[in-house]
GROMACS .gro file of C-alpha atoms in nm:
model
  271
    1MET     CA    1   0.004  -0.005   0.000
    2TYR     CA    2   0.128   0.337  -0.096
    3THR     CA    3   0.051   0.689  -0.022
    4GLN     CA    4   0.055   0.895  -0.343
    5LEU     CA    5   0.099   1.280  -0.378
    6ILE     CA    6   0.019   1.427  -0.708
    7ASP     CA    7   0.210   1.720  -0.865
    8THR     CA    8  -0.062   1.976  -0.904
    9GLY     CA    9   0.123   2.122  -1.197
   10THR     CA   10   0.023   1.826  -1.422
   11GLY     CA   11  -0.233   1.646  -1.192
   12GLN     CA   12  -0.063   1.324  -1.269
   13SER     CA   13   0.323   1.299  -1.173
   14PRO     CA   14   0.369   1.139  -0.831
   15LEU     CA   15   0.580   1.352  -0.606
   16SER     CA   16   0.661   1.089  -0.342
   17TYR     CA   17   0.535   0.753  -0.215
   18GLU     CA   18   0.521   0.652   0.154
   19LYS     CA   19   0.507   0.267   0.230
   20THR     CA   20   0.199   0.189   0.453
   21ALA     CA   21   0.125  -0.132   0.628
   22HIS     CA   22  -0.219  -0.243   0.518
   23PRO     CA   23  -0.306  -0.489   0.256
   24ALA     CA   24  -0.522  -0.373  -0.025
   25ALA     CA   25  -0.900  -0.492  -0.028
   26LEU     CA   26  -0.948  -0.311  -0.365
   27ARG     CA   27  -0.726  -0.175  -0.631
   28VAL     CA   28  -0.813   0.055  -0.912
   29ALA     CA   29  -0.575   0.105  -1.207
   30ASN     CA   30  -0.606   0.346  -1.495
   31LEU     CA   31  -0.968   0.391  -1.454
   32ASN     CA   32  -1.139   0.644  -1.699
   33VAL     CA   33  -1.487   0.721  -1.740
   34PHE     CA   34  -1.660   0.923  -2.019
   35ALA     CA   35  -2.009   1.046  -2.099
   36GLY     CA   36  -1.989   1.139  -2.454
   37ASP     CA   37  -1.701   1.410  -2.468
   38HIS     CA   38  -1.712   1.469  -2.100
   39HIS     CA   39  -1.424   1.297  -1.919
   40ILE     CA   40  -1.574   1.229  -1.568
   41LEU     CA   41  -1.289   1.032  -1.430
   42LYS     CA   42  -0.953   1.073  -1.539
   43GLU     CA   43  -0.676   0.807  -1.492
   44ILE     CA   44  -0.769   0.698  -1.136
   45ASN     CA   45  -0.515   0.486  -0.964
   46LEU     CA   46  -0.571   0.385  -0.589
   47GLU     CA   47  -0.552   0.121  -0.333
   48ILE     CA   48  -0.808   0.075  -0.067
   49PRO     CA   49  -0.669  -0.067   0.270
   50ALA     CA   50  -0.851  -0.361   0.421
   51HIS     CA   51  -1.051  -0.336   0.747
   52GLY     CA   52  -1.064   0.043   0.791
   53ILE     CA   53  -1.269   0.346   0.665
   54THR     CA   54  -1.133   0.499   0.350
   55VAL     CA   55  -1.302   0.828   0.285
   56LEU     CA   56  -1.346   0.964  -0.074
   57LEU     CA   57  -1.323   1.346  -0.005
   58GLY     CA   58  -1.383   1.633  -0.236
   59PRO     CA   59  -1.618   1.908  -0.361
   60SER     CA   60  -1.953   1.819  -0.508
   61GLY     CA   61  -1.932   1.703  -0.879
   62CYS     CA   62  -1.563   1.591  -0.856
   63GLY     CA   63  -1.656   1.227  -0.939
   64LYS     CA   64  -1.662   1.056  -0.599
   65THR     CA   65  -2.004   0.894  -0.651
   66THR     CA   66  -1.912   0.794  -1.012
   67LEU     CA   67  -1.604   0.610  -0.872
   68LEU     CA   68  -1.820   0.435  -0.616
   69LYS     CA   69  -2.058   0.321  -0.899
   70CYS     CA   70  -1.762   0.175  -1.083
   71MET     CA   71  -1.671  -0.037  -0.787
   72ASN     CA   72  -1.994  -0.229  -0.807
   73LYS     CA   73  -2.060  -0.185  -1.173
   74LEU     CA   74  -2.358   0.030  -1.134
   75THR     CA   75  -2.208   0.216  -1.429
   76ASP     CA   76  -2.349  -0.069  -1.647
   77LEU     CA   77  -2.687   0.081  -1.606
   78TYR     CA   78  -2.591   0.402  -1.784
   79LYS     CA   79  -2.543   0.314  -2.163
   80GLU     CA   80  -2.409   0.661  -2.219
   81LEU     CA   81  -2.089   0.584  -1.992
   82LYS     CA   82  -1.793   0.452  -2.134
   83VAL     CA   83  -1.566   0.295  -1.861
   84SER     CA   84  -1.198   0.158  -1.921
   85GLY     CA   85  -0.929   0.038  -1.680
   86ASN     CA   86  -0.919  -0.224  -1.404
   87ILE     CA   87  -1.070  -0.259  -1.056
   88PHE     CA   88  -0.931  -0.560  -0.868
   89ILE     CA   89  -1.088  -0.735  -0.572
   90GLY     CA   90  -0.816  -0.988  -0.490
   91ASN     CA   91  -0.713  -1.123  -0.830
   92ASP     CA   92  -1.044  -1.062  -0.987
   93ASP     CA   93  -1.089  -0.756  -1.231
   94ILE     CA   94  -1.448  -0.690  -1.191
   95LEU     CA   95  -1.453  -0.456  -1.489
   96ASN     CA   96  -1.327  -0.740  -1.716
   97THR     CA   97  -1.475  -1.055  -1.608
   98SER     CA   98  -1.717  -1.338  -1.696
   99GLN     CA   99  -1.874  -1.339  -1.352
  100ASN     CA  100  -2.245  -1.232  -1.340
  101ILE     CA  101  -2.299  -0.897  -1.212
  102PRO     CA  102  -2.519  -0.988  -0.906
  103SER     CA  103  -2.246  -1.204  -0.778
  104ILE     CA  104  -1.999  -0.906  -0.810
  105ARG     CA  105  -2.240  -0.674  -0.641
  106GLN     CA  106  -2.291  -0.918  -0.345
  107LYS     CA  107  -1.939  -0.850  -0.252
  108MET     CA  108  -2.013  -0.506  -0.181
  109GLY     CA  109  -2.294  -0.373   0.039
  110LEU     CA  110  -2.414  -0.021  -0.091
  111LEU     CA  111  -2.569   0.252   0.136
  112SER     CA  112  -2.711   0.535  -0.061
  113GLN     CA  113  -2.765   0.905   0.026
  114ARG     CA  114  -3.123   0.830   0.118
  115PRO     CA  115  -3.246   0.497   0.241
  116TYR     CA  116  -3.455   0.278   0.000
  117PRO     CA  117  -3.616   0.003   0.204
  118LEU     CA  118  -3.818  -0.244   0.009
  119PRO     CA  119  -4.193  -0.203   0.015
  120VAL     CA  120  -4.233  -0.517   0.257
  121SER     CA  121  -4.193  -0.557   0.627
  122ILE     CA  122  -3.888  -0.481   0.837
  123TYR     CA  123  -3.823  -0.862   0.872
  124LYS     CA  124  -3.851  -0.935   0.487
  125ASN     CA  125  -3.608  -0.650   0.411
  126VAL     CA  126  -3.329  -0.832   0.596
  127ALA     CA  127  -3.443  -1.172   0.485
  128TYR     CA  128  -3.441  -1.061   0.130
  129GLY     CA  129  -3.061  -1.021   0.149
  130LEU     CA  130  -3.041  -1.385   0.276
  131LYS     CA  131  -3.264  -1.536   0.014
  132ILE     CA  132  -3.067  -1.384  -0.279
  133LYS     CA  133  -2.778  -1.576  -0.129
  134GLY     CA  134  -2.981  -1.903  -0.149
  135VAL     CA  135  -3.078  -1.939   0.222
  136ARG     CA  136  -3.408  -2.111   0.258
  137ASP     CA  137  -3.404  -2.260   0.605
  138LYS     CA  138  -3.652  -2.046   0.808
  139LYS     CA  139  -3.474  -2.089   1.144
  140LEU     CA  140  -3.147  -1.979   0.994
  141ILE     CA  141  -3.318  -1.684   0.837
  142SER     CA  142  -3.477  -1.578   1.153
  143PHE     CA  143  -3.148  -1.616   1.339
  144SER     CA  144  -2.965  -1.410   1.084
  145VAL     CA  145  -3.236  -1.129   1.066
  146GLU     CA  146  -3.175  -1.093   1.437
  147LYS     CA  147  -2.800  -1.107   1.414
  148HIS     CA  148  -2.784  -0.833   1.144
  149LEU     CA  149  -3.047  -0.605   1.305
  150ARG     CA  150  -2.836  -0.643   1.628
  151GLU     CA  151  -2.541  -0.564   1.424
  152VAL     CA  152  -2.681  -0.219   1.313
  153GLY     CA  153  -2.820  -0.153   1.662
  154LEU     CA  154  -3.183  -0.180   1.552
  155TRP     CA  155  -3.300  -0.496   1.715
  156GLU     CA  156  -3.422  -0.362   2.042
  157GLU     CA  157  -3.610  -0.088   1.859
  158VAL     CA  158  -3.799  -0.310   1.626
  159ARG     CA  159  -3.814  -0.662   1.774
  160ASN     CA  160  -4.183  -0.637   1.873
  161ARG     CA  161  -4.285  -0.504   1.525
  162LEU     CA  162  -4.091  -0.702   1.278
  163ASN     CA  163  -4.389  -0.753   1.051
  164ALA     CA  164  -4.457  -0.371   1.038
  165PRO     CA  165  -4.375  -0.198   0.709
  166ALA     CA  166  -4.033  -0.079   0.674
  167THR     CA  167  -4.156   0.258   0.562
  168SER     CA  168  -4.298   0.309   0.917
  169LEU     CA  169  -3.945   0.360   1.055
  170SER     CA  170  -3.795   0.686   1.086
  171ILE     CA  171  -3.541   0.795   0.813
  172GLY     CA  172  -3.243   0.712   1.040
  173GLN     CA  173  -3.388   0.363   1.128
  174GLN     CA  174  -3.452   0.302   0.750
  175GLN     CA  175  -3.079   0.374   0.681
  176ARG     CA  176  -2.976   0.129   0.937
  177LEU     CA  177  -3.219  -0.127   0.812
  178CYS     CA  178  -3.081  -0.088   0.466
  179LEU     CA  179  -2.731  -0.129   0.619
  180ALA     CA  180  -2.856  -0.453   0.776
  181ARG     CA  181  -3.005  -0.578   0.447
  182GLY     CA  182  -2.667  -0.509   0.281
  183LEU     CA  183  -2.477  -0.701   0.562
  184ALA     CA  184  -2.687  -1.000   0.514
  185VAL     CA  185  -2.529  -1.081   0.188
  186LYS     CA  186  -2.204  -1.103   0.368
  187PRO     CA  187  -2.015  -0.843   0.173
  188ALA     CA  188  -1.643  -0.793   0.182
  189ILE     CA  189  -1.678  -0.419   0.130
  190ILE     CA  190  -1.939  -0.144   0.235
  191LEU     CA  191  -1.983   0.121  -0.010
  192ALA     CA  192  -2.158   0.430   0.155
  193ASP     CA  193  -2.240   0.726  -0.068
  194GLU     CA  194  -2.290   1.036   0.164
  195PRO     CA  195  -2.504   0.801   0.386
  196THR     CA  196  -2.580   1.058   0.661
  197SER     CA  197  -2.659   1.360   0.427
  198ALA     CA  198  -3.034   1.305   0.465
  199LEU     CA  199  -3.020   1.241   0.844
  200ASP     CA  200  -3.057   1.447   1.164
  201PRO     CA  201  -2.739   1.495   1.381
  202ILE     CA  202  -2.843   1.226   1.619
  203SER     CA  203  -2.911   0.957   1.347
  204SER     CA  204  -2.594   1.077   1.163
  205LYS     CA  205  -2.382   1.006   1.483
  206ILE     CA  206  -2.541   0.651   1.519
  207ILE     CA  207  -2.432   0.564   1.171
  208GLU     CA  208  -2.082   0.705   1.217
  209ASN     CA  209  -2.046   0.498   1.532
  210LEU     CA  210  -2.160   0.190   1.354
  211PHE     CA  211  -1.902   0.245   1.092
  212LYS     CA  212  -1.642   0.263   1.364
  213ASP     CA  213  -1.748  -0.074   1.488
  214LEU     CA  214  -1.806  -0.236   1.155
  215LYS     CA  215  -1.455  -0.156   1.022
  216LYS     CA  216  -1.317  -0.422   1.243
  217HIS     CA  217  -1.484  -0.696   1.010
  218TYR     CA  218  -1.544  -0.497   0.682
  219THR     CA  219  -1.366  -0.253   0.450
  220ILE     CA  220  -1.574   0.072   0.426
  221ILE     CA  221  -1.544   0.312   0.145
  222LEU     CA  222  -1.716   0.633   0.236
  223VAL     CA  223  -1.807   0.915   0.014
  224THR     CA  224  -1.834   1.269   0.179
  225HIS     CA  225  -1.785   1.625   0.105
  226VAL     CA  226  -1.795   1.715   0.475
  227LEU     CA  227  -1.448   1.776   0.601
  228ARG     CA  228  -1.546   1.729   0.975
  229GLN     CA  229  -1.696   1.382   0.892
  230ALA     CA  230  -1.372   1.284   0.720
  231VAL     CA  231  -1.170   1.396   1.015
  232ARG     CA  232  -1.382   1.193   1.259
  233LEU     CA  233  -1.391   0.869   1.055
  234ALA     CA  234  -1.110   0.842   0.810
  235ASP     CA  235  -0.823   0.588   0.845
  236HIS     CA  236  -0.723   0.665   0.492
  237VAL     CA  237  -0.813   0.960   0.273
  238ILE     CA  238  -0.850   1.006  -0.109
  239PHE     CA  239  -0.890   1.365  -0.209
  240MET     CA  240  -1.051   1.417  -0.553
  241CYS     CA  241  -1.115   1.731  -0.764
  242ASP     CA  242  -1.224   1.763  -1.123
  243GLY     CA  243  -1.238   1.391  -1.166
  244ARG     CA  244  -0.862   1.330  -1.060
  245ILE     CA  245  -0.717   1.207  -0.747
  246ILE     CA  246  -0.506   1.494  -0.619
  247GLU     CA  247  -0.364   1.356  -0.290
  248GLN     CA  248  -0.421   1.025  -0.112
  249GLY     CA  249  -0.281   0.896   0.226
  250SER     CA  250  -0.333   0.906   0.610
  251PRO     CA  251  -0.553   1.189   0.749
  252SER     CA  252  -0.274   1.316   0.956
  253ALA     CA  253  -0.051   1.367   0.648
  254LEU     CA  254  -0.310   1.520   0.426
  255PHE     CA  255  -0.488   1.735   0.677
  256LYS     CA  256  -0.178   1.856   0.850
  257THR     CA  257   0.057   1.913   0.553
  258PRO     CA  258  -0.145   1.922   0.236
  259GLN     CA  259   0.063   1.932  -0.082
  260SER     CA  260  -0.169   2.064  -0.347
  261HIS     CA  261  -0.328   2.405  -0.392
  262GLU     CA  262  -0.673   2.226  -0.428
  263LEU     CA  263  -0.656   2.047  -0.088
  264GLN     CA  264  -0.516   2.367   0.084
  265ALA     CA  265  -0.808   2.574  -0.039
  266TYR     CA  266  -1.054   2.292   0.040
  267LEU     CA  267  -0.923   2.260   0.404
  268ILE     CA  268  -0.941   2.649   0.448
  269ASP     CA  269  -1.303   2.665   0.315
  270GLY     CA  270  -1.404   2.370   0.534
  271ASN     CA  271  -1.294   2.508   0.855
   0.00000   0.00000   0.00000
């Protein structure tokens, strides 16, 4: 794993590399995304350390969400997008593989900006994740539903109304339910696209604390444009601007001694 600093004169030339200790859970090489003539992502190269929180940080419109969509092939849903490069999970290049897309997406739980519970009961929302994995044993499903609801701190709040519609939950509870549904498929990586942007401060703090606990067992990739959230949560930071990676490395290195004009300006504006 290396920390890469980009020469802001060209946006591409590495200034220095700092050896870090964590193995990579995901690697991206020479990733480019175009929408017609618009170059959305430009020569993206990065490594995501395993079992920690990597924050994709940067201003709105810099390509963070598009990068996240590439990681679980949601870009395939947009015919106007042209994607090239490589994204490796282990030795598997998920952009160039014969694997079916659902099996790839099951490796990564996705938490969106707003929660999207299924229009069924609380119980069936989590059970759905198990059933798409092929689990049919009712006792095992019930055990797993409770396990994953406990994992996201929701069990005590809903245990007496598991058959109630998922939409009867608060927005913050719905977000945790969606996280439980994602965890049920046993992903290696959790992709979180500004997961607290629609939540109140209390619910946001609950989600952040969950991520701090979950990173012991999962690799979390968190998109945010909120500097304070990045400072609170990040074990590794990737700063993006205008479709490029400008700097990446430890929070202490990037936030205390930013090398690029873009990050320096972002830090000033964010304080």
